[in-house]
Coordinates of C-alpha atoms and ligand atoms in Angstrom, one line a residue:
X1 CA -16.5 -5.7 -72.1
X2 CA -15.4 -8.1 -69.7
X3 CA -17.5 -9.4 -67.3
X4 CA -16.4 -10.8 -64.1
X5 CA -18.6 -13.4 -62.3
X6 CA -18.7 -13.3 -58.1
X7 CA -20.4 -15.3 -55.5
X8 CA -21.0 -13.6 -52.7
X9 CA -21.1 -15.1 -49.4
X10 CA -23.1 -13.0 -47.1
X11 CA -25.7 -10.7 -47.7
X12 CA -25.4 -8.7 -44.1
X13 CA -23.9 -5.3 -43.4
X14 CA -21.1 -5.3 -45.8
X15 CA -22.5 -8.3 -48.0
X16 CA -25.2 -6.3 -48.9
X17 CA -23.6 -3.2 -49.5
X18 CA -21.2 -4.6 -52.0
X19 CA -24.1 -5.3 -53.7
X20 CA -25.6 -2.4 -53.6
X21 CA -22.6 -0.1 -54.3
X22 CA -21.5 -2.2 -57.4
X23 CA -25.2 -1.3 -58.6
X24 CA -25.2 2.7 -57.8
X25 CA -22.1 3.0 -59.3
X26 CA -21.8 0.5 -62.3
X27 CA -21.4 3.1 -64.9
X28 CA -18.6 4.6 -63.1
X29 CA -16.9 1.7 -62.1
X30 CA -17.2 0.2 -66.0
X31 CA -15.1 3.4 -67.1
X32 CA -12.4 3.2 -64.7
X33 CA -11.5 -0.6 -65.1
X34 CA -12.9 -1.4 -68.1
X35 CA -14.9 -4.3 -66.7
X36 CA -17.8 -5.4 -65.2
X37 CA -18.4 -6.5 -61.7
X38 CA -21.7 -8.6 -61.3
X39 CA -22.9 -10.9 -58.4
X40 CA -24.4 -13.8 -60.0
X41 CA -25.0 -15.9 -56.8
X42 CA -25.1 -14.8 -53.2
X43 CA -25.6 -17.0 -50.0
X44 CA -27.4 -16.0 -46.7
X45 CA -28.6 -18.0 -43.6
X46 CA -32.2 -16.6 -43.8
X47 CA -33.4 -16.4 -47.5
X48 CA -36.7 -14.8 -46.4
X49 CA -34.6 -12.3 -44.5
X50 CA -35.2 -8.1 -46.0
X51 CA -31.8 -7.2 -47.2
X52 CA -30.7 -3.6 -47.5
X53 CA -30.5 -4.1 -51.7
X54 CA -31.5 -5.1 -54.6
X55 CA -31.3 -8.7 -55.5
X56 CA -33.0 -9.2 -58.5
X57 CA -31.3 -11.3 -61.3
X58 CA -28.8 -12.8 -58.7
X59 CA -29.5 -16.5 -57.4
X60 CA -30.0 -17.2 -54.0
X61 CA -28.9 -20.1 -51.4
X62 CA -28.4 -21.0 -48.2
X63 CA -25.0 -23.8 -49.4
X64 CA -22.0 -21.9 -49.5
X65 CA -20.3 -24.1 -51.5
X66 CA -23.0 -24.0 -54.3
X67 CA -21.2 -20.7 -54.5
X68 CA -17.7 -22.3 -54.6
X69 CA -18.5 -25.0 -57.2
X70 CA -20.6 -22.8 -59.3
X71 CA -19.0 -23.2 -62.3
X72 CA -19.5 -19.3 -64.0
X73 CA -18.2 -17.5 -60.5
X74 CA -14.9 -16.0 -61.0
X75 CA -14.4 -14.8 -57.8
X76 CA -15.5 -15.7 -54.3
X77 CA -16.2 -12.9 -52.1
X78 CA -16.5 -14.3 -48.1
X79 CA -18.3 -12.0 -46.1
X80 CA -19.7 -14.6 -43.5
X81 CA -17.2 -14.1 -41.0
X82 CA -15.7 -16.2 -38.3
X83 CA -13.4 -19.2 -38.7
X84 CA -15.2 -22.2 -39.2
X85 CA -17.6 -22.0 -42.2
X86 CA -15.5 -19.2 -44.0
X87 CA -11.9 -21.3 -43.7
X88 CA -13.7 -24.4 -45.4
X89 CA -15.0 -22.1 -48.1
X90 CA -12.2 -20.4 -49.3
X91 CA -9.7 -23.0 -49.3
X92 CA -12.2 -24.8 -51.3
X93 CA -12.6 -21.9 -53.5
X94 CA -9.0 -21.4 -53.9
X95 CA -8.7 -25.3 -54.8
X96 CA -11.3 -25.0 -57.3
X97 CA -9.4 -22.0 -59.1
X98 CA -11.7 -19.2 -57.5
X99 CA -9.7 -16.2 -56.7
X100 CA -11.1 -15.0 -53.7
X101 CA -11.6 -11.3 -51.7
X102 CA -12.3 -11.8 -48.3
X103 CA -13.0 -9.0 -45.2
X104 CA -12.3 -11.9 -42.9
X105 CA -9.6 -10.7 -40.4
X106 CA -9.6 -13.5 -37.6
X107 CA -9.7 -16.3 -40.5
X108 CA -6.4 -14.3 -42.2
X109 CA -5.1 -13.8 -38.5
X110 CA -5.4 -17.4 -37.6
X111 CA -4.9 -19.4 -41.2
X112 CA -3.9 -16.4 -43.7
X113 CA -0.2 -18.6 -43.8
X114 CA -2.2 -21.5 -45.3
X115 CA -4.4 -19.7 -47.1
X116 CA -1.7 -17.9 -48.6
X117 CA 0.3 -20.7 -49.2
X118 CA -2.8 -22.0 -50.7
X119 CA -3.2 -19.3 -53.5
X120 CA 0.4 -19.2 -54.4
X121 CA 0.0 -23.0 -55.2
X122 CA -3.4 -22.4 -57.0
X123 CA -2.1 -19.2 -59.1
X124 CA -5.3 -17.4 -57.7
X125 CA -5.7 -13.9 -56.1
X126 CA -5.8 -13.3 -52.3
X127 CA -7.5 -9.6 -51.7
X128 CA -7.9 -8.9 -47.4
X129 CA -8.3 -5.2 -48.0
X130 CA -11.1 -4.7 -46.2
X131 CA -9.7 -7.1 -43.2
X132 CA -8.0 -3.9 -41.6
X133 CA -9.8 -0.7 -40.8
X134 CA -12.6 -0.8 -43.4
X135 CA -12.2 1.8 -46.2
X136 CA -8.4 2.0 -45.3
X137 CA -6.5 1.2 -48.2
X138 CA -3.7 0.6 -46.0
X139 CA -2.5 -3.5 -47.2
X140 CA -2.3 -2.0 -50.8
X141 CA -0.2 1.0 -49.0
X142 CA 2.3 -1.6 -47.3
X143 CA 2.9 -4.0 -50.1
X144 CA 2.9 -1.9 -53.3
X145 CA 3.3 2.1 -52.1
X146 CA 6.3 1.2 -49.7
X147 CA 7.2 -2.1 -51.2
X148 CA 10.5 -0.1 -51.2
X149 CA 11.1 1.4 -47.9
X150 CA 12.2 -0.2 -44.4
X151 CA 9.4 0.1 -41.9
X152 CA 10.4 0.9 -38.3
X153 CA 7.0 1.3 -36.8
X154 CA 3.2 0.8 -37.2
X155 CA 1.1 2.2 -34.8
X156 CA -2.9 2.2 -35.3
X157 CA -6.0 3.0 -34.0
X158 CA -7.9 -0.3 -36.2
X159 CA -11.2 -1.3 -34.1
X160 CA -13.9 0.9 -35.2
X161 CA -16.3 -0.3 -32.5
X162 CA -13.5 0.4 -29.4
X163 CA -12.9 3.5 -30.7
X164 CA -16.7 4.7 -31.4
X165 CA -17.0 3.7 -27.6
X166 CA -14.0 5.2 -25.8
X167 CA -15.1 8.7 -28.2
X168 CA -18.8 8.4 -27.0
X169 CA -18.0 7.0 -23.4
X170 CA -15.4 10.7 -23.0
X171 CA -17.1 13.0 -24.8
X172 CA -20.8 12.2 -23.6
X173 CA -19.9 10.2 -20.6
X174 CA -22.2 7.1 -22.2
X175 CA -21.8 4.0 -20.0
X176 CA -19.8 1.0 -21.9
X177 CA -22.8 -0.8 -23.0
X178 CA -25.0 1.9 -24.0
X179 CA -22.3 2.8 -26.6
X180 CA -22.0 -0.5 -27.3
X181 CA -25.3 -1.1 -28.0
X182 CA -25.1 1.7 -30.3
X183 CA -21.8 0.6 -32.2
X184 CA -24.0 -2.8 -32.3
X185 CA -26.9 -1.0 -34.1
X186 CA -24.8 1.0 -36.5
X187 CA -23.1 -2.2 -37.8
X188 CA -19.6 -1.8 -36.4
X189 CA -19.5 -4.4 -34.2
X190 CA -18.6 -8.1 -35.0
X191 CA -21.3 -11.1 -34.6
X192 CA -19.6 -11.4 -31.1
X193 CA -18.8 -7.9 -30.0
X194 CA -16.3 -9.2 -27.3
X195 CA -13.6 -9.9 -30.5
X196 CA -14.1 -6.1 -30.2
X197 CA -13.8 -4.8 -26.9
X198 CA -11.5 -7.6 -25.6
X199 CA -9.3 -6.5 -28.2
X200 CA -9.0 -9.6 -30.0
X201 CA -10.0 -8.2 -33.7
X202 CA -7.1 -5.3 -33.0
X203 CA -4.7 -8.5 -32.6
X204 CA -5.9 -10.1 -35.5
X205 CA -5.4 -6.9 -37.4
X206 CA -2.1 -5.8 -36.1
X207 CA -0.6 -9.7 -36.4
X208 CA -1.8 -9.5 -40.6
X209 CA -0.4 -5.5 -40.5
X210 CA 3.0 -6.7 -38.7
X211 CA 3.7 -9.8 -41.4
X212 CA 2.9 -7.3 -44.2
X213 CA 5.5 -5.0 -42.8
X214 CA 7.8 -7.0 -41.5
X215 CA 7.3 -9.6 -43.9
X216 CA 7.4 -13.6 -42.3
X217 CA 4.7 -15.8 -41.3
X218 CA 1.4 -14.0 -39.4
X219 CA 2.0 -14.5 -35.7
X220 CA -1.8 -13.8 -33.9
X221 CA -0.7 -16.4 -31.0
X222 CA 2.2 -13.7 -30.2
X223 CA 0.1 -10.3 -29.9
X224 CA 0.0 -9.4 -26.6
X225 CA -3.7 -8.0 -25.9
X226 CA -5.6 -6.3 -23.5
X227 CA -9.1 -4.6 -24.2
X228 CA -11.3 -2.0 -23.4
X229 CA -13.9 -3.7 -20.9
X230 CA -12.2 -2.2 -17.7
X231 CA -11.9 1.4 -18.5
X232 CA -14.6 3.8 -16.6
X233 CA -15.8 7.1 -17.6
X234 CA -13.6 8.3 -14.7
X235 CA -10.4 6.9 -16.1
X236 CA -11.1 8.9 -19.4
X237 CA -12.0 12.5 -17.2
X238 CA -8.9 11.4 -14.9
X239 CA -6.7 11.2 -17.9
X240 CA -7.8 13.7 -19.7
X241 CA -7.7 16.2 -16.6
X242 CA -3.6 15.3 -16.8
X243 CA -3.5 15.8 -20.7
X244 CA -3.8 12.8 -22.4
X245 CA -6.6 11.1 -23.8
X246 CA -7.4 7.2 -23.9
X247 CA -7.0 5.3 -27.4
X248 CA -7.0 1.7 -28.0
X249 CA -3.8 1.2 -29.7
X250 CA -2.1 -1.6 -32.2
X251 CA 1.8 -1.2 -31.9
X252 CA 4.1 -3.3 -34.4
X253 CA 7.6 -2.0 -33.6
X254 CA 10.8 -3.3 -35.0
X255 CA 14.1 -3.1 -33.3
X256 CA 17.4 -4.7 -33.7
X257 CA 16.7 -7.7 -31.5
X258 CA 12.6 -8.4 -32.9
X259 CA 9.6 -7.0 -32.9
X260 CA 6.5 -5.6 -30.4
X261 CA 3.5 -7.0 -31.0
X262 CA 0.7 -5.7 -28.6
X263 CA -2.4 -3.8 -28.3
X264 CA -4.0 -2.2 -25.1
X265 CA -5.2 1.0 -24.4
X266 CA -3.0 3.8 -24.1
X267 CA -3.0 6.9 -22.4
X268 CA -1.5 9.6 -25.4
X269 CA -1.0 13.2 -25.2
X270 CA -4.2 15.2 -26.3
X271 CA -1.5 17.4 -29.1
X272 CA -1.1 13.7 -30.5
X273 CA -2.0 13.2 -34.0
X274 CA -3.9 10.1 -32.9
X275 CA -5.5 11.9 -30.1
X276 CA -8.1 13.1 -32.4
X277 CA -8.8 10.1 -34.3
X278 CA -12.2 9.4 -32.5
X279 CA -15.6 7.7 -33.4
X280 CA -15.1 4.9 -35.6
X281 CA -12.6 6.4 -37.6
X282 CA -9.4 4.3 -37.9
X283 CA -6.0 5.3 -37.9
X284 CA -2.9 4.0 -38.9
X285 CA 0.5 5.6 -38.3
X286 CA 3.5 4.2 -40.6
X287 CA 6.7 5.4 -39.7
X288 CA 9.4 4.0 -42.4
X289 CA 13.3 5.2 -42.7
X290 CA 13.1 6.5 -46.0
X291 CA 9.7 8.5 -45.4
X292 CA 9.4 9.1 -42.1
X293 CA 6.0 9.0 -40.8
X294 CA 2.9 8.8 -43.1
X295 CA -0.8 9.1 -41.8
X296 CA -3.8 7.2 -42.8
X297 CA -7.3 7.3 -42.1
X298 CA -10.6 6.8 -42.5
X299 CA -13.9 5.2 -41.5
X300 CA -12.6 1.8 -39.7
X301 CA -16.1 0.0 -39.8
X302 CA -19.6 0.3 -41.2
X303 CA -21.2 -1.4 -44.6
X304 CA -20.2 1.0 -47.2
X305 CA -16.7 1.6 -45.7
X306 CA -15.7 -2.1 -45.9
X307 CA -17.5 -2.8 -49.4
X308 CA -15.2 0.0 -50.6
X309 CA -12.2 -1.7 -49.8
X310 CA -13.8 -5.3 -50.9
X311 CA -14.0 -3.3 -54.4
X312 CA -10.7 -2.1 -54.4
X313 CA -9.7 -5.6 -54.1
X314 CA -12.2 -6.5 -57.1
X315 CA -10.7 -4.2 -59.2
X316 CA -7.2 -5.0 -58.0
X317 CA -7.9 -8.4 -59.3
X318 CA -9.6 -7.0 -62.7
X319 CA -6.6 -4.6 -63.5
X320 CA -4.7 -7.5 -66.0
X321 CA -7.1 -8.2 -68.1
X322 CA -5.5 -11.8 -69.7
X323 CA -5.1 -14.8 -68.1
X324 CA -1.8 -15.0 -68.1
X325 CA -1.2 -11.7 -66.9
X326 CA -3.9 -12.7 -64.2
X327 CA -1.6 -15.4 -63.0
X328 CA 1.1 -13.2 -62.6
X329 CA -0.8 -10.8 -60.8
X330 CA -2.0 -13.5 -58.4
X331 CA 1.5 -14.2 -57.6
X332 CA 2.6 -10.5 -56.9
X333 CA -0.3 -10.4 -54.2
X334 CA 0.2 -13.8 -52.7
X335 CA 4.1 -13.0 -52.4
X336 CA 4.1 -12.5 -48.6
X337 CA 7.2 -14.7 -47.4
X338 CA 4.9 -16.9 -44.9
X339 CA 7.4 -20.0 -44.4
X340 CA 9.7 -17.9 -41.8
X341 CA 9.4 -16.3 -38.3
X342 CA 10.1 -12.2 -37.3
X343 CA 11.3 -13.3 -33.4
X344 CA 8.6 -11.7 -31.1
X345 CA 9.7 -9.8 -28.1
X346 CA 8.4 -10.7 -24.5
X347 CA 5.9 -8.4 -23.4
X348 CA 7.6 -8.4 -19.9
X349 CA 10.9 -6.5 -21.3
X350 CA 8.6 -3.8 -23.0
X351 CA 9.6 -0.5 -21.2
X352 CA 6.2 2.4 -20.9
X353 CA 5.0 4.6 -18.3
X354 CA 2.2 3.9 -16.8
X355 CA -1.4 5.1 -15.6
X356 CA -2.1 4.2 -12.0
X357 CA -6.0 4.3 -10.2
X358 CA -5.5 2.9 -6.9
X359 CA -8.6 2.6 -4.6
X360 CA -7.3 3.4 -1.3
X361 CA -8.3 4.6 2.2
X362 CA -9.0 8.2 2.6
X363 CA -6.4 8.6 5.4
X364 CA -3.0 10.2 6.5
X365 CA -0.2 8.3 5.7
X366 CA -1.7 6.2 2.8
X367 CA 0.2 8.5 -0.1
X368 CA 3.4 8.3 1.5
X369 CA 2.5 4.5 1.5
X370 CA 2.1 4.4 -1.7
X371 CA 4.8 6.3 -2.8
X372 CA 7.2 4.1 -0.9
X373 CA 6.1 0.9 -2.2
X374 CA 7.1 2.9 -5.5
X375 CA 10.2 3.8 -5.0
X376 CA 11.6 0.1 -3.7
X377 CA 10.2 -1.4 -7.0
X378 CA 12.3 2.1 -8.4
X379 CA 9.1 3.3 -10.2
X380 CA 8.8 7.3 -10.5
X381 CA 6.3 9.2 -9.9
X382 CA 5.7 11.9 -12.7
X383 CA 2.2 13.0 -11.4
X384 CA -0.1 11.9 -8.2
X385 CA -4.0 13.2 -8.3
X386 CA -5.7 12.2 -4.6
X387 CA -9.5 12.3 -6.1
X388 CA -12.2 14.0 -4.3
X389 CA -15.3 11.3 -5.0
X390 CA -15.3 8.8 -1.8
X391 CA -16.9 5.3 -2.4
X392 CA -19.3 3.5 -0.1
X393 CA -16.3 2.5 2.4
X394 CA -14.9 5.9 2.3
X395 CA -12.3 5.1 0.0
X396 CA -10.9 7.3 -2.6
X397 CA -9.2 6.5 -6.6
X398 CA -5.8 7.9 -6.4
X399 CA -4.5 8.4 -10.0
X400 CA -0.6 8.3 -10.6
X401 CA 1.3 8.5 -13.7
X402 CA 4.5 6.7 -13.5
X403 CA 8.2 7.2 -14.9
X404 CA 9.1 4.6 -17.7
X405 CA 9.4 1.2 -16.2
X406 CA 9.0 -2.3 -17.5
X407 CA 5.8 -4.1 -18.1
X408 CA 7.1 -7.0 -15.2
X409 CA 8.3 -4.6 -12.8
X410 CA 4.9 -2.4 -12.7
X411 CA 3.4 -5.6 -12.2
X412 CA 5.6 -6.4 -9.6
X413 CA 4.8 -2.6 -7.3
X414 CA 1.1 -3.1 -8.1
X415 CA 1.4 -6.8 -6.3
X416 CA 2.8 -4.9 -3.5
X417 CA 0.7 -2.3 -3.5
X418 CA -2.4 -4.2 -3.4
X419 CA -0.9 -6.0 -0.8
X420 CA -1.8 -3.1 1.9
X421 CA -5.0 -3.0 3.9
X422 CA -5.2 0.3 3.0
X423 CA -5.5 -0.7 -0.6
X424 CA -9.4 -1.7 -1.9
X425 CA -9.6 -4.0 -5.3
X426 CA -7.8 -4.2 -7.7
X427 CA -5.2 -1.5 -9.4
X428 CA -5.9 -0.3 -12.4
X429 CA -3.1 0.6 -15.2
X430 CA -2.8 1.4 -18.4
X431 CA 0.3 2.6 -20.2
X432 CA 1.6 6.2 -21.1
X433 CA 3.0 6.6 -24.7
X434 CA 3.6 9.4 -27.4
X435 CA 4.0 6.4 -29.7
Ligands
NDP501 P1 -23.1 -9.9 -40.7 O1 -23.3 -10.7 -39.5 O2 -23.9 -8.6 -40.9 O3 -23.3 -10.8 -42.1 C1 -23.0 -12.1 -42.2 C2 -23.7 -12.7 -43.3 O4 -23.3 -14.1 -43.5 C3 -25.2 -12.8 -43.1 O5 -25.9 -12.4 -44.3 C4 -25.5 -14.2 -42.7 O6 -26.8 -14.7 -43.1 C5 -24.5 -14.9 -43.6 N1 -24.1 -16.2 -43.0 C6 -23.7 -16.5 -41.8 N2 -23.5 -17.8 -41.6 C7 -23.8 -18.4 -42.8 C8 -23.9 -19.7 -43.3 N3 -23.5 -20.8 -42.5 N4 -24.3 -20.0 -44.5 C9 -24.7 -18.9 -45.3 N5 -24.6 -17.7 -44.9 C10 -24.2 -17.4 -43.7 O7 -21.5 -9.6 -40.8 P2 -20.8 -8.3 -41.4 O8 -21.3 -8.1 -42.8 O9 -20.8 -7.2 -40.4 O10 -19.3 -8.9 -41.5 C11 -18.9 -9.8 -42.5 C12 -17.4 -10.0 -42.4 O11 -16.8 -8.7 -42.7 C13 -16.8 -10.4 -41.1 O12 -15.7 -11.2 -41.3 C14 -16.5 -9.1 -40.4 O13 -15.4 -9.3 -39.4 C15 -15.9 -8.4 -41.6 N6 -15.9 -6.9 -41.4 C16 -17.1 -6.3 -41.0 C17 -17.1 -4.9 -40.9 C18 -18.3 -4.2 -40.4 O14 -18.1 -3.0 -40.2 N7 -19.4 -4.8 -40.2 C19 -15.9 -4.1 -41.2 C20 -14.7 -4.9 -41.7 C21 -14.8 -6.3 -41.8 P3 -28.1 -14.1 -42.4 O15 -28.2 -12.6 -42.8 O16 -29.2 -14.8 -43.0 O17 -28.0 -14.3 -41.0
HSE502 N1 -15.8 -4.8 -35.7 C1 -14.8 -4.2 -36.5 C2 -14.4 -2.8 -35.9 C3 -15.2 -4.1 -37.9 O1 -15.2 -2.3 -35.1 O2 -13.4 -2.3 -36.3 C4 -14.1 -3.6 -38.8 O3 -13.1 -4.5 -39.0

């Protein structure tokens, strides 16, 4: 039987998983491909470090590219993270012949055209599976499943750890870093959990989706991104008391003059099919001509999630067994057309409704203020909620959903807004979409 050779690099949350899941189900995994998958070298910072598997037979280091040069290792699994170390490695992988599985997002978001470029040029295998929402087979479902279809829309909930903490923070009313000291502990959250609640990992992700669906080079420089760090427990009981619940959404969608590219939270109806998405389950919502829309989900973070999609990549790369039929293979999976540009449309044209909490005096005369400095910027009001909590200067949040205006001219009435005396700090807002 054949035996493919990996180096892993990593042996944290999912590093040590695809270790361990390889093991437990060897027998099983040997009968569906007809192969077998075994780490033969593995690289950590801390060597004396308890890992959460076995590592018996498999040789240990601290040099990466002992990994890389190691002359028996088929494939080079990256599972460091971040975009320093791991870029060096794979490219050096991928000149050395190494095909190479990564769950990398930012270093795909940021030099996936390069390294993709890279491995066409090579004839070697480029797997990201597990860069988007962990067990989610959802790069497989865009470039083989509806290799055929014209894609209108993406929409997804893909950060495991903003979605964990917008769940816990609504349904239990958990402060923002209790829950994310929780998402820390079950292993959702990256090395530097503000890639996760600033919402740049949801950019990363939706710029790889976007190029995948859309085809052309991966734009991450223009996702337009806001997080999750401003959002209170009241904005989520607010919201919810007007019928719609709070998700962090990725939206990718193509029109006739470009394409959307941004991610911020978003205020949905609670009927929505991603209203219910919650924890760290992931979500993402394809809508293509010929299909119309198509639902996937799953876990979107955690160990075992991710090494499952890591796998699926392993096997991908496994499923032509001869060399030559490898190369081919390679060249299917490295086919994305990076050397051209989707045009980007400016975030400032983007038409939404909106969600409004304005801190403002608790005194006659300040709604009809409001209101006004609305209607000159021709904003509509669909709802107005004067809430009954006063803060320490006798201010009240007034919550306001808005008509469907554009991104610059909301910006433009919350300037003026804000303006007033009346008016304490700053306006919060977050769009209104069934999407
Ligand atoms: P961890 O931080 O748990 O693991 C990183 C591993 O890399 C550790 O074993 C660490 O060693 C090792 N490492 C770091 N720097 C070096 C170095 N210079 N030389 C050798 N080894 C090094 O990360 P995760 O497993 O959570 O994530 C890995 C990748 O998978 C990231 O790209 C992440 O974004 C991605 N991912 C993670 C998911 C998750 O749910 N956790 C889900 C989807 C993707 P040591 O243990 O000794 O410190
Ligand atoms: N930190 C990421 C998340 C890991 O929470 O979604 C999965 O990519």
């Amino acid at each position: 039987m054949r035996v493919i050779k990996i180096g892993l690099l990593g042996l944290g949350t999912v590093g040590a998983s695809v270790i361990r899941i390889l093991q437990k189900n060897k027998v099983a995994i040997e009968k569906k491909c007809g192969c077998s998958f075994e780490v033969i070298i593995a690289c950590a910072r801390d060597l004396e470090k308890a890992r959460d598997c076995s590592l018996s037979g498999i040789i240990l280091t601290t040099d990466p590219l002992e990994i890389v040069h190691h002359p028996e290792v088929e494939v080079v699994v990256e599972l460091i993270g971040g975009t320093t170390i791991a870029l060096g490695v794979l490219i050096e992988a991928i000149k050395n012949s190494k095909h190479v599985v990564t769950a990398n997002k930012a270093v795909i978001a940021l030099h996936g055209n390069e390294l993709i470029e890279t491995a066409k040029r090579n004839d070697v295998f480029l797997g990201f599976e597990a860069a988007i929402a962990g067990s989610i087979p959802v790069v497989k479902t865009l470039r083989e499943s509806l290799a055929g279809n014209s894609i209108r829309k993406i929409v997804g909930i893909v950060n495991g750890t903003c979605n964990f903490m917008l769940s816990g923070m609504s349904e239990s009313g958990y402060s923002f870093e209790t829950i994310l000291k929780e998402a820390q502990t079950l292993g959702y959250a990256e090395a530097d959990p503000s890639f996760d609640v600033d919402g740049i990992d949801a950019g990363h992700k939706l710029a790889i989706l976007a190029s995948l669906a859309f085809g052309g080079a991966i734009q991450f420089e223009k996702v337009s991104i806001d997080g999750i760090r401003e959002i209170l427990v009241d904005d989520l009981v607010y919201a919810n008391a007007l019928g719609y619940k709070v998700k962090h959404l990725a939206l990718a969608i193509k029109s006739t003059s470009g394409i959307e590219l941004r991610v911020h939270p978003t205020l949905i109806p609670t009927g929505h099919i991603l209203a219910n998405i919650d924890g760290v389950l992931n979500a993402v919502l394809i809508d293509a001509e010929e299909t119309g829309p198509l639902l996937l989900s799953g876990a979107g973070a955690g160990g075992d999630a991710t090494a499952s999609s890591v796998i699926s990549d392993l096997v991908s790369l496994a499923a032509k067994p001869s060399q030559k039929q490898n190369i081919q293979r390679a060249e299917f999976q490295a086919k994305s057309d990076v050397s051209s540009e989707v045009n980007v449309l400016p975030i400032e044209n983007i038409y939404s409704a909106y969600y409004l909490r304005i801190q403002a005096l608790d005194k006659p005369g300040v709604l009809a203020e409001i209101s006004q400095n609305l209607a000159s910027s021709e904003v509509s009001i669909e709802a107005i909620r004067q809430q009954e909590s006063h803060g320490d200067d006798g201010s009240v949040p007034i919550v306001i959903i808005t008509g469907k205006i554009t991104e610059s001219a909301i910006a433009n009435a919350c300037k003026h807004i804000g303006n007033s005396d009346n008016v304490c700090g700053d306006i919060v807002r977050y769009r209104v979409e069934s999407p």
